[in-house]
Amino acid sequence: MSIDLKNLTIKKAQDGLKSGEFTSLDLVESYIKEIESKNKEINAYLEIFEDAREQAKFADEMIAKGESKTLTGIPLAIKDNLLFKGHRAGASSKILEGYVATYDAKVIEDLKKEGAVIIGRTNMDEFAMGSSTETSAYGVTKNPVNTETVAGGSSGGSAAAVAMDGALFSLGSDTGGSIRQPAGFCGIVGLEPTYGTISRSGLMAMGSSLDIIGPFTKTVEDSEIVFEALANEDVKDSTSILMKDRICQKIEASPNAEGGRVKKIGVPRSFLKGDGINKETLENFEKSLDKLRALGYEIVDIEIPLVEYSLAVYYVLMPAEVSTNLSRFDGIRFGLSVAGESVADSYKKTKEAGFGKEAKRRILLGTYVLSHGYYDAYYNKAVKLRHKITEEMNNVFENVDLIVTPTTPSPAFKPGAKSSPLEMYLSDVFTVPANITGVPAISIPAGFDSEGLPLDLQFMAPHFGEKLLFEVGKKFEVK
Ligand code: GLN
């Protein structure tokens, strides 16, 4: 049976499954065939799960019994840092080689209840540290739009899986841009929800106060479908928030949003003037603003003076949290274990052999900023600045409904193009502010550059303002 995967969306697949045009098993077979033909070159998937077809049969039974839910029978891919009981999960790190998850992440529990079909796990930067999947222990993921370039990172495999028609949607995690940046590079939609709205239980922690799980989809409508299915409160995550009560409350409270309608969109002009921002990206951004004006939105310039320090704040707080979170990989509890002469020696040898260069760099940096003599100078200052930036952001949202910027400062680059870590870190300049303030943001395709590489647009909304993102996103993507 041949299914037009290229033009398929979750919405259309729901209709096809309901009408009996195809079964979930047909869908999964089609996707597996597609993956088998493309994955060798793209390297999006690390593994196709053996029970994918079984899951599809189970979904077909649910449909036959009239028990179908929103995501029943819909095939998806998960990032390699999400725990799916009985399946391997390794955060693309050698230190977790062969590790099998012992419980389900909350999102996996919810997907199972929905009867969604998890076909496999995808490549990523090691422990989600990077912007190109070049730090993965399993090689780089190529961009399906142009295989000479990277798919972005850290959730590059999840982005490429959707962009190469290897899944209807996928899940990634976003700590500083890891969903939005690869979505932008691959020409698809990536959502970073409000911090706390999707449980982090069963997501391998990178920066716990910044991490959030979110979907990659082909359309904004699909993004909304996945978000609504997964934004559930969870007692196992102490920062989890019950989204359903909050959405309407916030939208009604927004001074400019009548009945949830967006009117005014702010452009942080001075933030767009930084070094290293691509000329074509900026020109295209102006075109996108014209398109928004034509759609009836009022575009105004705004100032968020401290926002330019976001990247500096992020690269103090994130490594601090990384150094704490990664200390659990000691060769005793999970994965790789290298024997040493003593317990301490074994820790040392395991970490030396198991962690890649970038993970080590961040552990060192994090340990330094948290150390006795420097805690006040670095960590505490960054925490204070984080609060100040959040305050500024909240104030801005008193006057505008959304903030718009490009998602990435340049289109997808070639592997090896970023010669220093600092250059790579600059990829996150526009995405990091949403994580450090906890607000939701979405990346939407916004055309192509002169070489045919995808360009992108990012909208940020006030906390719990996802509906506003979807509303504008849907209008922007069709016209
Ligand atoms: N590229 C960023 C980093 O390396 C973001 C990572 C992420 O969001 N997981 O930290």
PDB file of C-alpha atoms in Angstrom, residues 74-336:
ATOM      1  CA  ILE A  74       0.063   7.850  14.965  1.00  0.00           C
ATOM      2  CA  PRO A  75       3.768   6.930  14.472  1.00  0.00           C
ATOM      3  CA  LEU A  76       6.374   9.080  16.203  1.00  0.00           C
ATOM      4  CA  ALA A  77      10.054   9.108  17.099  1.00  0.00           C
ATOM      5  CA  ILE A  78      11.592   9.975  20.459  1.00  0.00           C
ATOM      6  CA  LYS A  79      14.871  11.630  21.327  1.00  0.00           C
ATOM      7  CA  ASP A  80      17.447   9.283  22.832  1.00  0.00           C
ATOM      8  CA  ASN A  81      17.184  10.980  26.252  1.00  0.00           C
ATOM      9  CA  LEU A  82      13.603   9.829  26.939  1.00  0.00           C
ATOM     10  CA  LEU A  83      12.987   6.692  28.953  1.00  0.00           C
ATOM     11  CA  PHE A  84      10.759   4.050  27.344  1.00  0.00           C
ATOM     12  CA  LYS A  85      10.657   1.008  29.616  1.00  0.00           C
ATOM     13  CA  GLY A  86      12.431  -2.043  28.213  1.00  0.00           C
ATOM     14  CA  HIS A  87      14.002  -0.032  25.385  1.00  0.00           C
ATOM     15  CA  ARG A  88      17.491   1.333  25.054  1.00  0.00           C
ATOM     16  CA  ALA A  89      18.101   4.985  25.922  1.00  0.00           C
ATOM     17  CA  GLY A  90      21.558   6.492  25.810  1.00  0.00           C
ATOM     18  CA  ALA A  91      21.514  10.284  25.298  1.00  0.00           C
ATOM     19  CA  SER A  92      23.902   9.502  22.410  1.00  0.00           C
ATOM     20  CA  SER A  93      26.675   9.023  24.942  1.00  0.00           C
ATOM     21  CA  LYS A  94      29.164   6.204  25.257  1.00  0.00           C
ATOM     22  CA  ILE A  95      28.662   6.286  29.005  1.00  0.00           C
ATOM     23  CA  LEU A  96      25.154   4.878  28.536  1.00  0.00           C
ATOM     24  CA  GLU A  97      26.063   2.313  25.882  1.00  0.00           C
ATOM     25  CA  GLY A  98      23.671  -0.618  26.227  1.00  0.00           C
ATOM     26  CA  TYR A  99      21.551   0.991  28.960  1.00  0.00           C
ATOM     27  CA  VAL A 100      17.910  -0.146  28.981  1.00  0.00           C
ATOM     28  CA  ALA A 101      15.234   2.062  30.541  1.00  0.00           C
ATOM     29  CA  THR A 102      13.650   0.670  33.689  1.00  0.00           C
ATOM     30  CA  TYR A 103      10.559   2.875  33.691  1.00  0.00           C
ATOM     31  CA  ASP A 104       8.487   5.039  31.366  1.00  0.00           C
ATOM     32  CA  ALA A 105       8.846   8.790  31.177  1.00  0.00           C
ATOM     33  CA  LYS A 106       5.541  10.542  31.874  1.00  0.00           C
ATOM     34  CA  VAL A 107       5.250  11.518  28.201  1.00  0.00           C
ATOM     35  CA  ILE A 108       5.733   7.865  27.229  1.00  0.00           C
ATOM     36  CA  GLU A 109       3.046   6.796  29.722  1.00  0.00           C
ATOM     37  CA  ASP A 110       0.716   9.338  28.162  1.00  0.00           C
ATOM     38  CA  LEU A 111       1.592   8.285  24.607  1.00  0.00           C
ATOM     39  CA  LYS A 112       0.935   4.657  25.502  1.00  0.00           C
ATOM     40  CA  LYS A 113      -2.468   5.567  26.901  1.00  0.00           C
ATOM     41  CA  GLU A 114      -3.194   7.392  23.675  1.00  0.00           C
ATOM     42  CA  GLY A 115      -2.188   4.336  21.641  1.00  0.00           C
ATOM     43  CA  ALA A 116       0.489   6.252  19.731  1.00  0.00           C
ATOM     44  CA  VAL A 117       3.203   4.165  18.054  1.00  0.00           C
ATOM     45  CA  ILE A 118       6.774   4.904  19.120  1.00  0.00           C
ATOM     46  CA  ILE A 119       8.804   3.651  16.181  1.00  0.00           C
ATOM     47  CA  GLY A 120      12.305   4.444  17.329  1.00  0.00           C
ATOM     48  CA  ARG A 121      14.833   6.652  19.073  1.00  0.00           C
ATOM     49  CA  THR A 122      16.754   9.458  17.454  1.00  0.00           C
ATOM     50  CA  ASN A 123      20.279  10.818  17.431  1.00  0.00           C
ATOM     51  CA  MET A 124      21.200  13.897  19.479  1.00  0.00           C
ATOM     52  CA  ASP A 125      24.152  15.819  20.822  1.00  0.00           C
ATOM     53  CA  GLU A 126      25.592  13.986  23.816  1.00  0.00           C
ATOM     54  CA  PHE A 127      23.297  14.657  26.803  1.00  0.00           C
ATOM     55  CA  ALA A 128      21.692  17.408  24.700  1.00  0.00           C
ATOM     56  CA  MET A 129      24.820  19.587  24.687  1.00  0.00           C
ATOM     57  CA  GLY A 130      25.342  21.076  21.277  1.00  0.00           C
ATOM     58  CA  SER A 131      23.691  22.655  18.265  1.00  0.00           C
ATOM     59  CA  SER A 132      24.558  20.266  15.440  1.00  0.00           C
ATOM     60  CA  THR A 133      24.598  16.623  16.755  1.00  0.00           C
ATOM     61  CA  GLU A 134      28.367  16.740  16.216  1.00  0.00           C
ATOM     62  CA  THR A 135      28.888  15.859  19.893  1.00  0.00           C
ATOM     63  CA  SER A 136      26.930  12.591  19.514  1.00  0.00           C
ATOM     64  CA  ALA A 137      28.931   9.395  20.023  1.00  0.00           C
ATOM     65  CA  TYR A 138      27.121   8.060  16.953  1.00  0.00           C
ATOM     66  CA  GLY A 139      28.015  10.568  14.258  1.00  0.00           C
ATOM     67  CA  VAL A 140      26.324  13.648  12.904  1.00  0.00           C
ATOM     68  CA  THR A 141      22.717  13.797  11.662  1.00  0.00           C
ATOM     69  CA  LYS A 142      22.477  15.324   8.206  1.00  0.00           C
ATOM     70  CA  ASN A 143      19.856  17.809   7.174  1.00  0.00           C
ATOM     71  CA  PRO A 144      17.290  16.136   4.877  1.00  0.00           C
ATOM     72  CA  VAL A 145      16.805  19.442   3.016  1.00  0.00           C
ATOM     73  CA  ASN A 146      20.498  19.607   2.108  1.00  0.00           C
ATOM     74  CA  THR A 147      22.652  16.714   3.242  1.00  0.00           C
ATOM     75  CA  GLU A 148      25.830  18.784   3.081  1.00  0.00           C
ATOM     76  CA  THR A 149      24.582  20.634   6.147  1.00  0.00           C
ATOM     77  CA  VAL A 150      23.747  19.592   9.704  1.00  0.00           C
ATOM     78  CA  ALA A 151      20.202  19.040  10.954  1.00  0.00           C
ATOM     79  CA  GLY A 152      20.943  21.227  13.981  1.00  0.00           C
ATOM     80  CA  GLY A 153      20.911  20.207  17.608  1.00  0.00           C
ATOM     81  CA  SER A 154      20.708  18.992  20.071  1.00  0.00           C
ATOM     82  CA  SER A 155      17.487  17.243  18.945  1.00  0.00           C
ATOM     83  CA  GLY A 156      18.787  16.987  15.360  1.00  0.00           C
ATOM     84  CA  GLY A 157      17.713  13.367  14.912  1.00  0.00           C
ATOM     85  CA  SER A 158      14.136  14.119  15.939  1.00  0.00           C
ATOM     86  CA  ALA A 159      13.975  17.078  13.546  1.00  0.00           C
ATOM     87  CA  ALA A 160      15.444  15.095  10.652  1.00  0.00           C
ATOM     88  CA  ALA A 161      13.130  12.134  11.335  1.00  0.00           C
ATOM     89  CA  VAL A 162      10.114  14.338  10.621  1.00  0.00           C
ATOM     90  CA  ALA A 163      11.758  16.314   7.803  1.00  0.00           C
ATOM     91  CA  MET A 164      12.750  13.120   5.939  1.00  0.00           C
ATOM     92  CA  ASP A 165       9.197  11.694   6.267  1.00  0.00           C
ATOM     93  CA  GLY A 166      10.409   9.124   8.769  1.00  0.00           C
ATOM     94  CA  ALA A 167       7.712   9.893  11.374  1.00  0.00           C
ATOM     95  CA  LEU A 168       4.546  11.960  11.623  1.00  0.00           C
ATOM     96  CA  PHE A 169       5.933  13.786  14.609  1.00  0.00           C
ATOM     97  CA  SER A 170       8.742  13.444  17.098  1.00  0.00           C
ATOM     98  CA  LEU A 171       9.672  14.561  20.577  1.00  0.00           C
ATOM     99  CA  GLY A 172      12.756  16.502  21.516  1.00  0.00           C
ATOM    100  CA  SER A 173      13.942  18.418  24.564  1.00  0.00           C
ATOM    101  CA  ASP A 174      14.767  22.106  24.676  1.00  0.00           C
ATOM    102  CA  THR A 175      17.144  23.553  27.281  1.00  0.00           C
ATOM    103  CA  GLY A 176      18.441  26.478  25.270  1.00  0.00           C
ATOM    104  CA  GLY A 177      16.960  25.984  21.814  1.00  0.00           C
ATOM    105  CA  SER A 178      17.360  22.301  21.062  1.00  0.00           C
ATOM    106  CA  ILE A 179      13.906  21.918  19.571  1.00  0.00           C
ATOM    107  CA  ARG A 180      13.509  25.283  17.855  1.00  0.00           C
ATOM    108  CA  GLN A 181      16.964  25.515  16.256  1.00  0.00           C
ATOM    109  CA  PRO A 182      16.889  22.095  14.502  1.00  0.00           C
ATOM    110  CA  ALA A 183      13.251  22.690  13.514  1.00  0.00           C
ATOM    111  CA  GLY A 184      14.403  25.951  11.910  1.00  0.00           C
ATOM    112  CA  PHE A 185      17.313  24.262  10.137  1.00  0.00           C
ATOM    113  CA  CYS A 186      15.106  21.474   8.756  1.00  0.00           C
ATOM    114  CA  GLY A 187      12.146  23.642   7.715  1.00  0.00           C
ATOM    115  CA  ILE A 188       9.577  22.249  10.158  1.00  0.00           C
ATOM    116  CA  VAL A 189       7.661  23.433  13.237  1.00  0.00           C
ATOM    117  CA  GLY A 190       9.259  23.138  16.705  1.00  0.00           C
ATOM    118  CA  LEU A 191       7.573  24.033  19.982  1.00  0.00           C
ATOM    119  CA  GLU A 192       9.204  24.834  23.310  1.00  0.00           C
ATOM    120  CA  PRO A 193       6.262  24.937  25.734  1.00  0.00           C
ATOM    121  CA  THR A 194       6.010  26.946  28.974  1.00  0.00           C
ATOM    122  CA  TYR A 195       8.409  25.478  31.544  1.00  0.00           C
ATOM    123  CA  GLY A 196       6.569  22.920  33.668  1.00  0.00           C
ATOM    124  CA  THR A 197       3.657  22.239  31.346  1.00  0.00           C
ATOM    125  CA  ILE A 198       4.983  18.889  30.100  1.00  0.00           C
ATOM    126  CA  SER A 199       6.452  16.669  32.786  1.00  0.00           C
ATOM    127  CA  ARG A 200      10.214  16.143  32.837  1.00  0.00           C
ATOM    128  CA  SER A 201       9.856  12.824  34.630  1.00  0.00           C
ATOM    129  CA  GLY A 202      11.867  10.289  32.644  1.00  0.00           C
ATOM    130  CA  LEU A 203      13.724  12.892  30.617  1.00  0.00           C
ATOM    131  CA  MET A 204      17.457  12.635  31.310  1.00  0.00           C
ATOM    132  CA  ALA A 205      18.191  15.910  33.044  1.00  0.00           C
ATOM    133  CA  MET A 206      20.547  18.430  31.481  1.00  0.00           C
ATOM    134  CA  GLY A 207      19.671  21.803  33.063  1.00  0.00           C
ATOM    135  CA  SER A 208      16.704  20.989  35.291  1.00  0.00           C
ATOM    136  CA  SER A 209      15.478  24.567  35.645  1.00  0.00           C
ATOM    137  CA  LEU A 210      15.546  25.011  31.858  1.00  0.00           C
ATOM    138  CA  ASP A 211      14.621  21.629  30.312  1.00  0.00           C
ATOM    139  CA  ILE A 212      11.290  21.125  28.605  1.00  0.00           C
ATOM    140  CA  ILE A 213       9.990  18.427  26.256  1.00  0.00           C
ATOM    141  CA  GLY A 214       8.231  19.479  23.066  1.00  0.00           C
ATOM    142  CA  PRO A 215       7.152  18.295  19.616  1.00  0.00           C
ATOM    143  CA  PHE A 216       8.499  18.550  16.074  1.00  0.00           C
ATOM    144  CA  THR A 217       5.697  18.575  13.511  1.00  0.00           C
ATOM    145  CA  LYS A 218       5.037  19.569   9.932  1.00  0.00           C
ATOM    146  CA  THR A 219       2.277  22.024  10.781  1.00  0.00           C
ATOM    147  CA  VAL A 220       1.315  24.321  13.639  1.00  0.00           C
ATOM    148  CA  GLU A 221      -2.014  22.528  13.918  1.00  0.00           C
ATOM    149  CA  ASP A 222      -0.173  19.250  14.557  1.00  0.00           C
ATOM    150  CA  SER A 223       2.013  20.958  17.154  1.00  0.00           C
ATOM    151  CA  GLU A 224      -1.105  22.011  19.022  1.00  0.00           C
ATOM    152  CA  ILE A 225      -2.525  18.481  18.852  1.00  0.00           C
ATOM    153  CA  VAL A 226       0.605  16.962  20.416  1.00  0.00           C
ATOM    154  CA  PHE A 227       0.960  19.715  23.001  1.00  0.00           C
ATOM    155  CA  GLU A 228      -2.599  19.275  24.206  1.00  0.00           C
ATOM    156  CA  ALA A 229      -2.147  15.519  24.510  1.00  0.00           C
ATOM    157  CA  LEU A 230       1.040  15.854  26.570  1.00  0.00           C
ATOM    158  CA  ALA A 231       0.520  18.941  28.743  1.00  0.00           C
ATOM    159  CA  ASN A 232      -0.592  16.975  31.794  1.00  0.00           C
ATOM    160  CA  GLU A 233       0.154  17.547  35.446  1.00  0.00           C
ATOM    161  CA  ASP A 234       2.480  15.010  37.038  1.00  0.00           C
ATOM    162  CA  VAL A 235       3.152  14.351  40.705  1.00  0.00           C
ATOM    163  CA  LYS A 236       6.567  12.949  39.822  1.00  0.00           C
ATOM    164  CA  ASP A 237       7.807  16.324  38.586  1.00  0.00           C
ATOM    165  CA  SER A 238       7.767  18.948  41.324  1.00  0.00           C
ATOM    166  CA  THR A 239       7.808  21.754  38.749  1.00  0.00           C
ATOM    167  CA  SER A 240       4.857  20.333  36.810  1.00  0.00           C
ATOM    168  CA  ILE A 241       1.909  22.675  36.300  1.00  0.00           C
ATOM    169  CA  LEU A 242      -1.653  21.913  35.347  1.00  0.00           C
ATOM    170  CA  MET A 243      -1.817  23.663  32.002  1.00  0.00           C
ATOM    171  CA  LYS A 244      -5.464  23.212  31.217  1.00  0.00           C
ATOM    172  CA  ASP A 245      -6.606  25.639  33.929  1.00  0.00           C
ATOM    173  CA  ARG A 246      -4.027  28.200  33.040  1.00  0.00           C
ATOM    174  CA  ILE A 247      -4.326  28.790  29.323  1.00  0.00           C
ATOM    175  CA  CYS A 248      -7.649  30.617  29.312  1.00  0.00           C
ATOM    176  CA  GLN A 249      -6.852  32.495  32.477  1.00  0.00           C
ATOM    177  CA  LYS A 250      -3.749  34.012  30.907  1.00  0.00           C
ATOM    178  CA  ILE A 251      -5.336  34.808  27.600  1.00  0.00           C
ATOM    179  CA  GLU A 252      -8.247  36.562  29.255  1.00  0.00           C
ATOM    180  CA  ALA A 253      -5.841  38.470  31.445  1.00  0.00           C
ATOM    181  CA  SER A 254      -3.797  39.701  28.497  1.00  0.00           C
ATOM    182  CA  PRO A 255      -4.649  43.385  27.958  1.00  0.00           C
ATOM    183  CA  ASN A 256      -4.341  43.286  24.184  1.00  0.00           C
ATOM    184  CA  ALA A 257      -5.793  39.898  23.465  1.00  0.00           C
ATOM    185  CA  GLU A 258      -9.531  40.114  23.053  1.00  0.00           C
ATOM    186  CA  GLY A 259     -10.907  36.615  23.315  1.00  0.00           C
ATOM    187  CA  GLY A 260      -7.464  35.208  22.726  1.00  0.00           C
ATOM    188  CA  ARG A 261      -6.784  37.227  19.586  1.00  0.00           C
ATOM    189  CA  VAL A 262      -3.281  38.503  19.036  1.00  0.00           C
ATOM    190  CA  LYS A 263      -3.001  42.130  17.959  1.00  0.00           C
ATOM    191  CA  LYS A 264       0.392  43.562  18.770  1.00  0.00           C
ATOM    192  CA  ILE A 265       3.710  41.854  18.116  1.00  0.00           C
ATOM    193  CA  GLY A 266       6.978  43.275  19.445  1.00  0.00           C
ATOM    194  CA  VAL A 267      10.351  43.302  17.713  1.00  0.00           C
ATOM    195  CA  PRO A 268      13.395  43.657  20.034  1.00  0.00           C
ATOM    196  CA  ARG A 269      15.367  45.713  17.490  1.00  0.00           C
ATOM    197  CA  SER A 270      18.624  46.211  19.364  1.00  0.00           C
ATOM    198  CA  PHE A 271      18.823  42.483  20.090  1.00  0.00           C
ATOM    199  CA  LEU A 272      18.887  41.833  16.330  1.00  0.00           C
ATOM    200  CA  LYS A 273      22.001  43.914  15.822  1.00  0.00           C
ATOM    201  CA  GLY A 274      24.499  41.552  17.392  1.00  0.00           C
ATOM    202  CA  ASP A 275      27.560  40.152  15.652  1.00  0.00           C
ATOM    203  CA  GLY A 276      27.338  37.044  13.574  1.00  0.00           C
ATOM    204  CA  ILE A 277      23.752  37.447  12.435  1.00  0.00           C
ATOM    205  CA  ASN A 278      23.424  36.459   8.805  1.00  0.00           C
ATOM    206  CA  LYS A 279      22.424  39.154   6.295  1.00  0.00           C
ATOM    207  CA  GLU A 280      19.913  36.995   4.445  1.00  0.00           C
ATOM    208  CA  THR A 281      18.386  35.937   7.763  1.00  0.00           C
ATOM    209  CA  LEU A 282      17.784  39.589   8.630  1.00  0.00           C
ATOM    210  CA  GLU A 283      16.422  40.473   5.193  1.00  0.00           C
ATOM    211  CA  ASN A 284      14.075  37.540   5.347  1.00  0.00           C
ATOM    212  CA  PHE A 285      13.016  38.555   8.838  1.00  0.00           C
ATOM    213  CA  GLU A 286      11.898  41.956   7.498  1.00  0.00           C
ATOM    214  CA  LYS A 287       9.877  40.143   4.823  1.00  0.00           C
ATOM    215  CA  SER A 288       8.237  38.019   7.492  1.00  0.00           C
ATOM    216  CA  LEU A 289       7.322  41.190   9.391  1.00  0.00           C
ATOM    217  CA  ASP A 290       5.677  42.550   6.233  1.00  0.00           C
ATOM    218  CA  LYS A 291       3.727  39.330   5.948  1.00  0.00           C
ATOM    219  CA  LEU A 292       2.575  39.685   9.550  1.00  0.00           C
ATOM    220  CA  ARG A 293       1.516  43.284   8.876  1.00  0.00           C
ATOM    221  CA  ALA A 294      -0.427  42.101   5.834  1.00  0.00           C
ATOM    222  CA  LEU A 295      -2.168  39.588   8.082  1.00  0.00           C
ATOM    223  CA  GLY A 296      -3.384  42.517  10.160  1.00  0.00           C
ATOM    224  CA  TYR A 297      -0.965  42.477  13.091  1.00  0.00           C
ATOM    225  CA  GLU A 298       0.493  45.643  14.506  1.00  0.00           C
ATOM    226  CA  ILE A 299       4.288  45.380  14.590  1.00  0.00           C
ATOM    227  CA  VAL A 300       6.010  47.578  17.177  1.00  0.00           C
ATOM    228  CA  ASP A 301       9.617  47.993  18.277  1.00  0.00           C
ATOM    229  CA  ILE A 302      10.331  47.022  21.859  1.00  0.00           C
ATOM    230  CA  GLU A 303      13.307  47.184  24.200  1.00  0.00           C
ATOM    231  CA  ILE A 304      14.373  44.349  26.479  1.00  0.00           C
ATOM    232  CA  PRO A 305      17.718  45.848  27.515  1.00  0.00           C
ATOM    233  CA  LEU A 306      19.052  42.933  29.555  1.00  0.00           C
ATOM    234  CA  VAL A 307      18.026  40.229  27.111  1.00  0.00           C
ATOM    235  CA  GLU A 308      21.385  40.412  25.373  1.00  0.00           C
ATOM    236  CA  TYR A 309      22.930  38.918  28.524  1.00  0.00           C
ATOM    237  CA  SER A 310      20.748  35.827  28.232  1.00  0.00           C
ATOM    238  CA  LEU A 311      23.408  33.740  26.543  1.00  0.00           C
ATOM    239  CA  ALA A 312      25.974  34.647  29.219  1.00  0.00           C
ATOM    240  CA  VAL A 313      23.488  33.791  31.966  1.00  0.00           C
ATOM    241  CA  TYR A 314      22.650  30.508  30.260  1.00  0.00           C
ATOM    242  CA  TYR A 315      26.277  29.460  29.925  1.00  0.00           C
ATOM    243  CA  VAL A 316      26.767  29.894  33.676  1.00  0.00           C
ATOM    244  CA  LEU A 317      23.520  28.338  34.939  1.00  0.00           C
ATOM    245  CA  MET A 318      23.273  25.473  32.466  1.00  0.00           C
ATOM    246  CA  PRO A 319      26.797  24.049  33.103  1.00  0.00           C
ATOM    247  CA  ALA A 320      26.225  24.430  36.858  1.00  0.00           C
ATOM    248  CA  GLU A 321      23.135  22.244  36.572  1.00  0.00           C
ATOM    249  CA  VAL A 322      24.839  19.907  34.093  1.00  0.00           C
ATOM    250  CA  SER A 323      27.746  19.294  36.483  1.00  0.00           C
ATOM    251  CA  THR A 324      25.262  18.271  39.174  1.00  0.00           C
ATOM    252  CA  ASN A 325      23.009  16.191  36.930  1.00  0.00           C
ATOM    253  CA  LEU A 326      25.798  14.304  35.222  1.00  0.00           C
ATOM    254  CA  SER A 327      27.463  13.315  38.482  1.00  0.00           C
ATOM    255  CA  ARG A 328      25.079  10.343  38.660  1.00  0.00           C
ATOM    256  CA  PHE A 329      26.883   8.680  35.747  1.00  0.00           C
ATOM    257  CA  ASP A 330      29.598   7.158  37.823  1.00  0.00           C
ATOM    258  CA  GLY A 331      29.981   3.664  36.407  1.00  0.00           C
ATOM    259  CA  ILE A 332      28.113   2.119  39.324  1.00  0.00           C
ATOM    260  CA  ARG A 333      24.471   2.894  38.712  1.00  0.00           C
ATOM    261  CA  PHE A 334      24.055   3.135  34.945  1.00  0.00           C
ATOM    262  CA  GLY A 335      25.702   1.991  31.730  1.00  0.00           C
ATOM    263  CA  LEU A 336      29.454   1.901  31.226  1.00  0.00           C
TER     264      LEU A 336
END
